[in-house]
Coordinates of N, CA, C and O in Angstrom, one line a residue:
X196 N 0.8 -1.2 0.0 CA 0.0 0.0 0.0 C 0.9 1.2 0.0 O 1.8 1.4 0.8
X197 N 0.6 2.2 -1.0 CA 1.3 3.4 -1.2 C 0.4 4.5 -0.3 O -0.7 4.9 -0.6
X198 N 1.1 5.1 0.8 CA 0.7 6.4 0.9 C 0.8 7.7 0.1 O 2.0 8.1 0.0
X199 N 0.3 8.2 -0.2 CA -0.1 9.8 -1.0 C -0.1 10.8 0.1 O -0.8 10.7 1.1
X200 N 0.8 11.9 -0.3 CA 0.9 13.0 0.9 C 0.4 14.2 -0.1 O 0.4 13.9 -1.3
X201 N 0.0 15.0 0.0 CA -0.5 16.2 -0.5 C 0.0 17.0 0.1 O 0.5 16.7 1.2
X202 N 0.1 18.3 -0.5 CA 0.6 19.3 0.0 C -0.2 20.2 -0.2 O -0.6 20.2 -1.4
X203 N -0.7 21.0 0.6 CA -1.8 22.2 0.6 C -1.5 23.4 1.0 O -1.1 23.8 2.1
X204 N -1.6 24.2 -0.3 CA -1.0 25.8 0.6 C -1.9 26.6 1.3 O -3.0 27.1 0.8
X205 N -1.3 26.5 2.6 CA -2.6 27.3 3.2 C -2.4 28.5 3.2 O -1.3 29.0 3.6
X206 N -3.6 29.3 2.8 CA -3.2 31.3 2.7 C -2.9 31.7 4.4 O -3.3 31.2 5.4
X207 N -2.0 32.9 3.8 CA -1.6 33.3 5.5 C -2.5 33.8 5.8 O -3.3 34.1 4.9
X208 N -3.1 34.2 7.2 CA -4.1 34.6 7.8 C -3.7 36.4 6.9 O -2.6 36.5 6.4
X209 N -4.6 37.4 6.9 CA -4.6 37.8 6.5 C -4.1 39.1 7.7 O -4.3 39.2 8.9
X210 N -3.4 39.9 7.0 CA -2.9 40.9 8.2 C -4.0 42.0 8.8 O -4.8 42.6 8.1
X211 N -4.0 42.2 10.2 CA -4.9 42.9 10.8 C -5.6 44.1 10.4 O -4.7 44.9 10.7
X212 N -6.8 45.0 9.9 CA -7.2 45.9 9.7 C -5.9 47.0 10.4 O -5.4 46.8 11.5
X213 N -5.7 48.0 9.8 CA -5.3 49.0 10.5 C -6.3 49.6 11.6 O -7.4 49.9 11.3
X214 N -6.0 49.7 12.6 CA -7.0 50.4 13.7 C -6.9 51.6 13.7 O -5.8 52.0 14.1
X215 N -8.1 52.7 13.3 CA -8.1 53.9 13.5 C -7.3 54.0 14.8 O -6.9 53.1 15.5
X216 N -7.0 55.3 14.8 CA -6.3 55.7 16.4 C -7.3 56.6 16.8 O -7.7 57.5 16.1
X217 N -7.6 56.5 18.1 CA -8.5 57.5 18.6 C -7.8 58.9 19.1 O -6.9 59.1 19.8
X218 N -8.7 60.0 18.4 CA -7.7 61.2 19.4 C -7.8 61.4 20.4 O -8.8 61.4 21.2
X219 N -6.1 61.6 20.7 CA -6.0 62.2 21.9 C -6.9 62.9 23.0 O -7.5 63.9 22.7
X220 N -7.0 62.5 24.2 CA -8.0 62.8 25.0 C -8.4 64.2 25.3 O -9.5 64.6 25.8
X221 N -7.0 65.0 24.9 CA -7.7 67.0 25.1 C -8.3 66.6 24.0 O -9.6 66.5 24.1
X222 N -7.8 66.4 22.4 CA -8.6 66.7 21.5 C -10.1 66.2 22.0 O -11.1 67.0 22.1
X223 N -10.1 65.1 22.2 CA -11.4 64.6 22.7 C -12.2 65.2 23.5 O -13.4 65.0 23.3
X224 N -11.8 66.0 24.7 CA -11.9 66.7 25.3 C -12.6 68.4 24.7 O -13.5 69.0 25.3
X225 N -12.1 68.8 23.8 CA -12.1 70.3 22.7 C -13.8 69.8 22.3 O -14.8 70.5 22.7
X226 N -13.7 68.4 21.3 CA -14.6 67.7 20.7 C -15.7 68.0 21.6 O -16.6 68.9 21.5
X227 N -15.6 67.3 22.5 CA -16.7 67.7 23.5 C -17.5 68.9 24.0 O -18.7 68.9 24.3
X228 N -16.6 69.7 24.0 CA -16.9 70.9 24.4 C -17.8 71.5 23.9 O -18.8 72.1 24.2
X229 N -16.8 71.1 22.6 CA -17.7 72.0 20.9 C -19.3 71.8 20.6 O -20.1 72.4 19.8
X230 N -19.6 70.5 21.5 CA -21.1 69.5 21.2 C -21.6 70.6 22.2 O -22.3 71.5 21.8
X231 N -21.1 70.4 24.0 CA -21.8 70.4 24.9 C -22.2 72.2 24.7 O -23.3 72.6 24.8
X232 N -21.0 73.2 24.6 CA -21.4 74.5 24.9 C -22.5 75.3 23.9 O -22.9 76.5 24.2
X233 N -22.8 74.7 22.8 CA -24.2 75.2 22.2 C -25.0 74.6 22.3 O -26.0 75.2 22.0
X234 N -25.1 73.6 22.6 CA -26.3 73.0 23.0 C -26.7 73.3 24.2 O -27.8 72.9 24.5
X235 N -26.1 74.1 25.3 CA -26.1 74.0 26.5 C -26.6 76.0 26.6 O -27.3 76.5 27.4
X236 N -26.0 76.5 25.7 CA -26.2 78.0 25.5 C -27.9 77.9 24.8 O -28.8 78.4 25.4
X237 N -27.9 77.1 23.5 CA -29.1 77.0 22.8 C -30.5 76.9 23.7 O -31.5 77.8 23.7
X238 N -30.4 75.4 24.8 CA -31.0 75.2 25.8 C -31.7 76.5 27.0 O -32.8 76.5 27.5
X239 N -30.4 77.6 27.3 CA -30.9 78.2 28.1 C -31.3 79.3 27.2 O -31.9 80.2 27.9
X240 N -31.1 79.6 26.1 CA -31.9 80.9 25.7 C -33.7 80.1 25.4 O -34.7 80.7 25.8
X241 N -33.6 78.9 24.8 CA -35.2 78.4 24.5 C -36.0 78.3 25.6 O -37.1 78.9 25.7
X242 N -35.5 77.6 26.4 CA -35.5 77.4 27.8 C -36.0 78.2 29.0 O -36.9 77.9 29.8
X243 N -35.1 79.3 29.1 CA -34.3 80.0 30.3 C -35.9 81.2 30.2 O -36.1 81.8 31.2
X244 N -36.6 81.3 29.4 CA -37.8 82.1 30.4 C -39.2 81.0 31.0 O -40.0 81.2 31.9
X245 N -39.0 79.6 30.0 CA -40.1 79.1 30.7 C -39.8 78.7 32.1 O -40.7 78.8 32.9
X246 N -38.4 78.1 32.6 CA -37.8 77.9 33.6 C -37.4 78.7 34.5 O -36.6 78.3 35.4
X247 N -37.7 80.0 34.5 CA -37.5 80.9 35.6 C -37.7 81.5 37.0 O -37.1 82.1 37.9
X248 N -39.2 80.8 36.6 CA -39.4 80.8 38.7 C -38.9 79.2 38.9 O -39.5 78.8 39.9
X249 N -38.1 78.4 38.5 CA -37.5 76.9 38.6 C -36.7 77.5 39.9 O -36.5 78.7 40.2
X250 N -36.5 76.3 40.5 CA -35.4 76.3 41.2 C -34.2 75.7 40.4 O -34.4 74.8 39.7
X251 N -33.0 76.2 40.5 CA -31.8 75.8 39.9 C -31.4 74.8 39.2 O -30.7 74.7 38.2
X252 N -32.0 73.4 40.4 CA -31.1 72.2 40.5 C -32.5 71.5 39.4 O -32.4 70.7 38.5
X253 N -33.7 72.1 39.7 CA -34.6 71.6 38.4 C -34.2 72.3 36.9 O -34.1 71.6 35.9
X254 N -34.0 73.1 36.8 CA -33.7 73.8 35.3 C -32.1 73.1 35.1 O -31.8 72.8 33.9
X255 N -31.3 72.7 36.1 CA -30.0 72.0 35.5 C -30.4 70.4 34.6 O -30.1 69.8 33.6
X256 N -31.5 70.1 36.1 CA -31.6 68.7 35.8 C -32.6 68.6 34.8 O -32.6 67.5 34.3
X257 N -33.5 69.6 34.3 CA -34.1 69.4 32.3 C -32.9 69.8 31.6 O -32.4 69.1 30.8
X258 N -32.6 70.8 31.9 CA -31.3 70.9 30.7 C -30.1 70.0 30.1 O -29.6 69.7 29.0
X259 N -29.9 69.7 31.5 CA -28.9 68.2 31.3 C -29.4 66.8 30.5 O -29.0 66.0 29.7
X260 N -30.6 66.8 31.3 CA -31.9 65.6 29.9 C -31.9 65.9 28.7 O -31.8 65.0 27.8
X261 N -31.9 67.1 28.6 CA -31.9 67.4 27.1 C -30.6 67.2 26.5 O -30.2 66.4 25.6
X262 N -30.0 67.9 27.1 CA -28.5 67.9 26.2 C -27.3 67.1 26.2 O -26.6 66.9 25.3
X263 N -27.3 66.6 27.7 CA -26.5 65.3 27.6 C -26.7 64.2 26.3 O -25.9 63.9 25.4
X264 N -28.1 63.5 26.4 CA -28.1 62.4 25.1 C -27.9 63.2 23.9 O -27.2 62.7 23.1
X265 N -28.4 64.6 23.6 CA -28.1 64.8 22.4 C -26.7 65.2 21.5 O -26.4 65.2 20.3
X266 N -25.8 65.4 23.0 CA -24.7 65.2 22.7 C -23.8 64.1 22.3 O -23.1 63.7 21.4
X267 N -24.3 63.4 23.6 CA -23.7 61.9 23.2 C -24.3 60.8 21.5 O -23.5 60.3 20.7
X268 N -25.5 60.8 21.6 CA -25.9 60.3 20.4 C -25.7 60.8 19.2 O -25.6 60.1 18.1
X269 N -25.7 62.1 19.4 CA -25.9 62.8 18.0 C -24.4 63.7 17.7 O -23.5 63.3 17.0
X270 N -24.5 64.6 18.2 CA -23.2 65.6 18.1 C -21.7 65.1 18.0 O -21.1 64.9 16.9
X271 N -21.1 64.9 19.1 CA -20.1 64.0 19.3 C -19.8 63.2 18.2 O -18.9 63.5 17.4
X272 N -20.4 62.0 18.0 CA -20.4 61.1 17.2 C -19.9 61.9 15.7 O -18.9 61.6 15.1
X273 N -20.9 63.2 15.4 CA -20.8 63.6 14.0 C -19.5 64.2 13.8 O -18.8 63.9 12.9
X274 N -18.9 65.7 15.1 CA -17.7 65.7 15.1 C -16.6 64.8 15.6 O -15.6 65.5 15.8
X275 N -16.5 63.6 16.0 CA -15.8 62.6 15.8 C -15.5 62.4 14.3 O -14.4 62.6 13.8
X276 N -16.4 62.2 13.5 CA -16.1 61.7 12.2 C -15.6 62.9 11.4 O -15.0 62.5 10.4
X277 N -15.7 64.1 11.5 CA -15.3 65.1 11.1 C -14.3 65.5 11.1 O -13.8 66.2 10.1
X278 N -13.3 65.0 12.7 CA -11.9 65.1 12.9 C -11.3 64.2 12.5 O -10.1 64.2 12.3
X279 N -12.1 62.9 12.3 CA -11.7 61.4 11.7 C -11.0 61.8 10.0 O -9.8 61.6 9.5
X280 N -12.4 62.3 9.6 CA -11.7 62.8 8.2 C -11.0 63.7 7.6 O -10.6 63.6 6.4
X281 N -10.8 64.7 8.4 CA -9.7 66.2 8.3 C -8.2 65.1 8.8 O -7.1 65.5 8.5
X282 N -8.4 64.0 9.6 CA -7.0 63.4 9.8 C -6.6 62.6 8.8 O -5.4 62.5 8.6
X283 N -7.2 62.0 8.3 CA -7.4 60.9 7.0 C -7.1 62.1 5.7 O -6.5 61.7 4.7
X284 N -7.6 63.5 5.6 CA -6.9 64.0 4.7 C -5.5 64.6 4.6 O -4.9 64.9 3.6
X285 N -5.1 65.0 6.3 CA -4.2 65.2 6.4 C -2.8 64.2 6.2 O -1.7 64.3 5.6
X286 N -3.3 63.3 6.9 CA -2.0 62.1 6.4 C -1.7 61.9 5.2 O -0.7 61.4 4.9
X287 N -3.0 62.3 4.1 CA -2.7 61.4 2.6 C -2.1 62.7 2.2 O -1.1 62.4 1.6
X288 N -2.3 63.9 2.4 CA -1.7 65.0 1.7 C 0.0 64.8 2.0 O 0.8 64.8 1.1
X289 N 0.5 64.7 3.8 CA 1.6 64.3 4.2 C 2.4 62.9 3.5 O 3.6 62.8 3.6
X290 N 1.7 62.1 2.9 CA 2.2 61.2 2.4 C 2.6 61.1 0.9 O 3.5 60.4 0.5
X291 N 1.7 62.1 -0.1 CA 1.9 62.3 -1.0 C 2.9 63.3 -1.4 O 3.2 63.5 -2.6
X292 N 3.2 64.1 -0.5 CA 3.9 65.3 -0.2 C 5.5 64.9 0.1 O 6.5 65.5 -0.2
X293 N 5.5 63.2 1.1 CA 6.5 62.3 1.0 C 6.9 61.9 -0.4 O 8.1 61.8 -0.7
X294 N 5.9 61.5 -1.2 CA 6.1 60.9 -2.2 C 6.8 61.5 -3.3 O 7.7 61.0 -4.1
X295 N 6.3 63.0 -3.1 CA 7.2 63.7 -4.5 C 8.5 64.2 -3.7 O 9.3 64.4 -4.7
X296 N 9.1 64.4 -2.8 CA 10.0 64.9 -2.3 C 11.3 64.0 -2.9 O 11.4 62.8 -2.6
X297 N 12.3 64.6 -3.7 CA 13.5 63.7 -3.9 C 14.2 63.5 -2.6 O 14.2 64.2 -1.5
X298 N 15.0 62.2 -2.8 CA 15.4 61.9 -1.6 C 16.9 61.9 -1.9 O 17.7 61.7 -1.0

């Protein structure tokens, strides 16, 4: 009896997605800001006469309802992707800018 061996090429696993990098935590920080302080100015001008005989900690605590999730779900999220792609054009410019440079 003859054994038969085969040989199989197995493909290399394929190399990892590059992982975005997240920015930097001031940037992240700036980002934030940028969501929370008009939404948070917006709020008390729409706001700020129906809530005026409020007591404080109630007008914080609608305001913050409002504007926390809409920050978090909505805002943030959109400038995240904004700074995502002002960095994605900045590197390709930096790279093509490598590319023509004689060396």
């Amino acid at each position: 009896m003859t054994t038969q061996t085969t040989s199989r090429i197995t493909p290399e696993p394929a190399a990892p997605a590059a992982k975005p990098q997240l920015p930097s935590v001031h940037v992240r920080a700036v980002i934030t800001w940028l969501a929370i302080f008009p939404l948070v100015s917006i709020g008390m001008l729409l706001l700020g006469p129906i809530m005026e005989p409020w007591h404080p900690v109630l007008r914080a605590l609608l305001l913050t309802a409002l504007v926390v999730p809409a920050a978090v779900y909505f805002v943030v999220p959109r400038l995240m992707a904004g700074h995502g792609a002002l960095t994605r054009r900045a590197v390709e410019r930096q790279a093509r800018r490598a590319g023509r440079k004689p060396a």
